[in-house]
mmCIF file with all atom_site columns, C-alpha atoms in Angstrom:
data_model
loop_
_atom_site.group_PDB
_atom_site.id
_atom_site.type_symbol
_atom_site.label_atom_id
_atom_site.label_alt_id
_atom_site.label_comp_id
_atom_site.label_asym_id
_atom_site.label_entity_id
_atom_site.label_seq_id
_atom_site.pdbx_PDB_ins_code
_atom_site.Cartn_x
_atom_site.Cartn_y
_atom_site.Cartn_z
_atom_site.occupancy
_atom_site.B_iso_or_equiv
_atom_site.pdbx_formal_charge
_atom_site.auth_seq_id
_atom_site.auth_comp_id
_atom_site.auth_asym_id
_atom_site.auth_atom_id
_atom_site.pdbx_PDB_model_num
ATOM 1   C CA . UNK A 1 1   ? 24.772 -268.718 211.964 1.00 0.00 ? 120 UNK A CA 1
ATOM 2   C CA . UNK A 1 2   ? 27.367 -268.999 208.360 1.00 0.00 ? 121 UNK A CA 1
ATOM 3   C CA . UNK A 1 3   ? 31.041 -267.909 209.014 1.00 0.00 ? 122 UNK A CA 1
ATOM 4   C CA . UNK A 1 4   ? 32.717 -265.975 206.253 1.00 0.00 ? 123 UNK A CA 1
ATOM 5   C CA . UNK A 1 5   ? 36.264 -266.718 207.049 1.00 0.00 ? 124 UNK A CA 1
ATOM 6   C CA . UNK A 1 6   ? 39.295 -265.213 203.878 1.00 0.00 ? 125 UNK A CA 1
ATOM 7   C CA . UNK A 1 7   ? 42.564 -266.425 203.310 1.00 0.00 ? 126 UNK A CA 1
ATOM 8   C CA . UNK A 1 8   ? 45.251 -264.194 203.137 1.00 0.00 ? 127 UNK A CA 1
ATOM 9   C CA . UNK A 1 9   ? 48.477 -264.383 202.103 1.00 0.00 ? 128 UNK A CA 1
ATOM 10  C CA . UNK A 1 10  ? 50.219 -260.488 202.374 1.00 0.00 ? 129 UNK A CA 1
ATOM 11  C CA . UNK A 1 11  ? 49.530 -256.901 203.319 1.00 0.00 ? 130 UNK A CA 1
ATOM 12  C CA . UNK A 1 12  ? 47.632 -256.306 200.630 1.00 0.00 ? 131 UNK A CA 1
ATOM 13  C CA . UNK A 1 13  ? 45.324 -259.151 201.029 1.00 0.00 ? 132 UNK A CA 1
ATOM 14  C CA . UNK A 1 14  ? 45.191 -258.312 204.695 1.00 0.00 ? 133 UNK A CA 1
ATOM 15  C CA . UNK A 1 15  ? 43.705 -254.872 203.555 1.00 0.00 ? 134 UNK A CA 1
ATOM 16  C CA . UNK A 1 16  ? 41.570 -256.801 201.771 1.00 0.00 ? 135 UNK A CA 1
ATOM 17  C CA . UNK A 1 17  ? 40.071 -258.602 204.133 1.00 0.00 ? 136 UNK A CA 1
ATOM 18  C CA . UNK A 1 18  ? 39.872 -256.378 206.839 1.00 0.00 ? 137 UNK A CA 1
ATOM 19  C CA . UNK A 1 19  ? 37.554 -254.165 204.557 1.00 0.00 ? 138 UNK A CA 1
ATOM 20  C CA . UNK A 1 20  ? 35.145 -257.037 203.472 1.00 0.00 ? 139 UNK A CA 1
ATOM 21  C CA . UNK A 1 21  ? 34.856 -257.475 207.429 1.00 0.00 ? 140 UNK A CA 1
ATOM 22  C CA . UNK A 1 22  ? 35.246 -261.822 207.920 1.00 0.00 ? 141 UNK A CA 1
ATOM 23  C CA . UNK A 1 23  ? 34.484 -263.666 210.370 1.00 0.00 ? 142 UNK A CA 1
ATOM 24  C CA . UNK A 1 24  ? 38.229 -264.245 210.510 1.00 0.00 ? 143 UNK A CA 1
ATOM 25  C CA . UNK A 1 25  ? 41.077 -263.985 208.897 1.00 0.00 ? 144 UNK A CA 1
ATOM 26  C CA . UNK A 1 26  ? 43.597 -266.809 207.665 1.00 0.00 ? 145 UNK A CA 1
ATOM 27  C CA . UNK A 1 27  ? 47.346 -265.660 207.329 1.00 0.00 ? 146 UNK A CA 1
ATOM 28  C CA . UNK A 1 28  ? 49.459 -268.008 205.681 1.00 0.00 ? 147 UNK A CA 1
ATOM 29  C CA . UNK A 1 29  ? 51.386 -269.939 204.786 1.00 0.00 ? 148 UNK A CA 1
ATOM 30  C CA . UNK A 1 30  ? 53.244 -269.695 208.316 1.00 0.00 ? 149 UNK A CA 1
ATOM 31  C CA . UNK A 1 31  ? 55.876 -272.215 206.957 1.00 0.00 ? 150 UNK A CA 1
ATOM 32  C CA . UNK A 1 32  ? 56.676 -273.984 203.449 1.00 0.00 ? 151 UNK A CA 1
ATOM 33  C CA . UNK A 1 33  ? 54.356 -276.198 202.178 1.00 0.00 ? 152 UNK A CA 1
ATOM 34  C CA . UNK A 1 34  ? 53.691 -279.177 199.895 1.00 0.00 ? 153 UNK A CA 1
ATOM 35  C CA . UNK A 1 35  ? 49.801 -279.349 200.280 1.00 0.00 ? 154 UNK A CA 1
ATOM 36  C CA . UNK A 1 36  ? 49.228 -276.875 197.167 1.00 0.00 ? 155 UNK A CA 1
ATOM 37  C CA . UNK A 1 37  ? 51.573 -274.771 195.145 1.00 0.00 ? 156 UNK A CA 1
ATOM 38  C CA . UNK A 1 38  ? 51.620 -271.699 196.658 1.00 0.00 ? 157 UNK A CA 1
ATOM 39  C CA . UNK A 1 39  ? 53.270 -267.934 194.983 1.00 0.00 ? 158 UNK A CA 1
ATOM 40  C CA . UNK A 1 40  ? 53.680 -266.289 198.322 1.00 0.00 ? 159 UNK A CA 1
ATOM 41  C CA . UNK A 1 41  ? 56.529 -267.237 200.441 1.00 0.00 ? 160 UNK A CA 1
ATOM 42  C CA . UNK A 1 42  ? 55.987 -268.379 204.028 1.00 0.00 ? 161 UNK A CA 1
ATOM 43  C CA . UNK A 1 43  ? 55.085 -265.979 206.054 1.00 0.00 ? 162 UNK A CA 1
ATOM 44  C CA . UNK A 1 44  ? 57.538 -267.357 209.344 1.00 0.00 ? 163 UNK A CA 1
ATOM 45  C CA . UNK A 1 45  ? 56.067 -266.697 213.027 1.00 0.00 ? 164 UNK A CA 1
ATOM 46  C CA . UNK A 1 46  ? 57.947 -262.914 213.546 1.00 0.00 ? 165 UNK A CA 1
ATOM 47  C CA . UNK A 1 47  ? 55.681 -261.654 210.648 1.00 0.00 ? 166 UNK A CA 1
ATOM 48  C CA . UNK A 1 48  ? 52.453 -264.510 211.878 1.00 0.00 ? 167 UNK A CA 1
ATOM 49  C CA . UNK A 1 49  ? 53.208 -262.466 215.823 1.00 0.00 ? 168 UNK A CA 1
ATOM 50  C CA . UNK A 1 50  ? 53.184 -258.963 213.931 1.00 0.00 ? 169 UNK A CA 1
ATOM 51  C CA . UNK A 1 51  ? 49.664 -259.424 211.918 1.00 0.00 ? 170 UNK A CA 1
ATOM 52  C CA . UNK A 1 52  ? 48.521 -260.867 215.940 1.00 0.00 ? 171 UNK A CA 1
ATOM 53  C CA . UNK A 1 53  ? 49.335 -257.667 217.499 1.00 0.00 ? 172 UNK A CA 1
ATOM 54  C CA . UNK A 1 54  ? 47.619 -255.683 214.455 1.00 0.00 ? 173 UNK A CA 1
ATOM 55  C CA . UNK A 1 55  ? 44.282 -257.747 214.275 1.00 0.00 ? 174 UNK A CA 1
ATOM 56  C CA . UNK A 1 56  ? 43.549 -259.548 217.273 1.00 0.00 ? 175 UNK A CA 1
ATOM 57  C CA . UNK A 1 57  ? 41.424 -257.479 219.031 1.00 0.00 ? 176 UNK A CA 1
ATOM 58  C CA . UNK A 1 58  ? 39.130 -256.723 215.323 1.00 0.00 ? 177 UNK A CA 1
ATOM 59  C CA . UNK A 1 59  ? 39.134 -261.028 213.995 1.00 0.00 ? 178 UNK A CA 1
ATOM 60  C CA . UNK A 1 60  ? 39.514 -264.559 215.225 1.00 0.00 ? 179 UNK A CA 1
ATOM 61  C CA . UNK A 1 61  ? 42.525 -265.356 213.674 1.00 0.00 ? 180 UNK A CA 1
ATOM 62  C CA . UNK A 1 62  ? 43.769 -268.546 211.917 1.00 0.00 ? 181 UNK A CA 1
ATOM 63  C CA . UNK A 1 63  ? 47.763 -269.810 211.026 1.00 0.00 ? 182 UNK A CA 1
ATOM 64  C CA . UNK A 1 64  ? 47.697 -272.098 208.115 1.00 0.00 ? 183 UNK A CA 1
ATOM 65  C CA . UNK A 1 65  ? 50.727 -274.120 206.069 1.00 0.00 ? 184 UNK A CA 1
ATOM 66  C CA . UNK A 1 66  ? 53.428 -276.098 207.062 1.00 0.00 ? 185 UNK A CA 1
ATOM 67  C CA . UNK A 1 67  ? 52.009 -276.487 210.567 1.00 0.00 ? 186 UNK A CA 1
ATOM 68  C CA . UNK A 1 68  ? 52.319 -279.407 212.026 1.00 0.00 ? 187 UNK A CA 1
ATOM 69  C CA . UNK A 1 69  ? 52.675 -281.454 215.736 1.00 0.00 ? 188 UNK A CA 1
ATOM 70  C CA . UNK A 1 70  ? 56.245 -280.204 216.342 1.00 0.00 ? 189 UNK A CA 1
ATOM 71  C CA . UNK A 1 71  ? 55.754 -276.530 215.048 1.00 0.00 ? 190 UNK A CA 1
ATOM 72  C CA . UNK A 1 72  ? 51.963 -276.208 216.877 1.00 0.00 ? 191 UNK A CA 1
ATOM 73  C CA . UNK A 1 73  ? 53.023 -275.064 219.981 1.00 0.00 ? 192 UNK A CA 1
ATOM 74  C CA . UNK A 1 74  ? 55.269 -272.198 218.294 1.00 0.00 ? 193 UNK A CA 1
ATOM 75  C CA . UNK A 1 75  ? 52.837 -270.731 216.119 1.00 0.00 ? 194 UNK A CA 1
ATOM 76  C CA . UNK A 1 76  ? 50.058 -270.974 219.295 1.00 0.00 ? 195 UNK A CA 1
ATOM 77  C CA . UNK A 1 77  ? 52.408 -268.997 221.351 1.00 0.00 ? 196 UNK A CA 1
ATOM 78  C CA . UNK A 1 78  ? 51.579 -265.982 218.707 1.00 0.00 ? 197 UNK A CA 1
ATOM 79  C CA . UNK A 1 79  ? 48.551 -265.580 220.259 1.00 0.00 ? 198 UNK A CA 1
ATOM 80  C CA . UNK A 1 80  ? 47.254 -266.598 217.271 1.00 0.00 ? 199 UNK A CA 1
ATOM 81  C CA . UNK A 1 81  ? 43.348 -268.025 217.985 1.00 0.00 ? 200 UNK A CA 1
ATOM 82  C CA . UNK A 1 82  ? 43.461 -271.339 215.951 1.00 0.00 ? 201 UNK A CA 1
ATOM 83  C CA . UNK A 1 83  ? 45.950 -273.021 213.384 1.00 0.00 ? 202 UNK A CA 1
ATOM 84  C CA . UNK A 1 84  ? 44.724 -275.237 210.357 1.00 0.00 ? 203 UNK A CA 1
ATOM 85  C CA . UNK A 1 85  ? 46.361 -278.428 209.547 1.00 0.00 ? 204 UNK A CA 1
ATOM 86  C CA . UNK A 1 86  ? 45.856 -280.319 206.205 1.00 0.00 ? 205 UNK A CA 1
ATOM 87  C CA . UNK A 1 87  ? 49.746 -282.581 205.813 1.00 0.00 ? 206 UNK A CA 1
ATOM 88  C CA . UNK A 1 88  ? 49.912 -283.804 209.467 1.00 0.00 ? 207 UNK A CA 1
ATOM 89  C CA . UNK A 1 89  ? 46.593 -284.939 209.380 1.00 0.00 ? 208 UNK A CA 1
ATOM 90  C CA . UNK A 1 90  ? 46.281 -286.199 205.746 1.00 0.00 ? 209 UNK A CA 1
ATOM 91  C CA . UNK A 1 91  ? 49.476 -288.101 204.974 1.00 0.00 ? 210 UNK A CA 1
ATOM 92  C CA . UNK A 1 92  ? 49.649 -289.064 209.088 1.00 0.00 ? 211 UNK A CA 1
ATOM 93  C CA . UNK A 1 93  ? 49.985 -293.427 209.302 1.00 0.00 ? 212 UNK A CA 1
ATOM 94  C CA . UNK A 1 94  ? 46.921 -293.080 211.373 1.00 0.00 ? 213 UNK A CA 1
ATOM 95  C CA . UNK A 1 95  ? 45.050 -289.738 210.975 1.00 0.00 ? 214 UNK A CA 1
ATOM 96  C CA . UNK A 1 96  ? 42.852 -290.506 214.089 1.00 0.00 ? 215 UNK A CA 1
ATOM 97  C CA . UNK A 1 97  ? 46.664 -290.412 216.418 1.00 0.00 ? 216 UNK A CA 1
ATOM 98  C CA . UNK A 1 98  ? 47.881 -287.743 214.961 1.00 0.00 ? 217 UNK A CA 1
ATOM 99  C CA . UNK A 1 99  ? 44.677 -285.607 215.508 1.00 0.00 ? 218 UNK A CA 1
ATOM 100 C CA . UNK A 1 100 ? 44.963 -286.872 218.895 1.00 0.00 ? 219 UNK A CA 1
ATOM 101 C CA . UNK A 1 101 ? 48.851 -286.002 219.054 1.00 0.00 ? 220 UNK A CA 1
ATOM 102 C CA . UNK A 1 102 ? 48.279 -282.442 217.439 1.00 0.00 ? 221 UNK A CA 1
ATOM 103 C CA . UNK A 1 103 ? 45.016 -282.030 220.319 1.00 0.00 ? 222 UNK A CA 1
ATOM 104 C CA . UNK A 1 104 ? 46.902 -282.620 222.804 1.00 0.00 ? 223 UNK A CA 1
ATOM 105 C CA . UNK A 1 105 ? 50.516 -280.633 221.765 1.00 0.00 ? 224 UNK A CA 1
ATOM 106 C CA . UNK A 1 106 ? 48.189 -277.919 221.385 1.00 0.00 ? 225 UNK A CA 1
ATOM 107 C CA . UNK A 1 107 ? 46.026 -277.665 224.807 1.00 0.00 ? 226 UNK A CA 1
ATOM 108 C CA . UNK A 1 108 ? 49.450 -278.428 226.537 1.00 0.00 ? 227 UNK A CA 1
ATOM 109 C CA . UNK A 1 109 ? 50.831 -275.344 224.640 1.00 0.00 ? 228 UNK A CA 1
ATOM 110 C CA . UNK A 1 110 ? 47.880 -273.193 225.939 1.00 0.00 ? 229 UNK A CA 1
#
């Protein structure tokens, strides 16, 4: 079936997302990102960890923003259900190799 996910960047947006009862909630940006201009400061790992503790029983959570193969394992260590990456693949010299490297790093981290 269809899944509705909502992207959030602040406490207010998370509260609004919760009221909509989405299939999942995306939280970001975790780190600074160059993919698109952001009017929000990076959430960071400690704030992501707090959102995971508050929301993990209610929604699958996805972290996004500035995540790459080096940062991915630390992001997953917060307990978030998944990560979303853009730049780490789209700007890679070999996107297929970048995907394989990310998958291997995430498998090792879990």
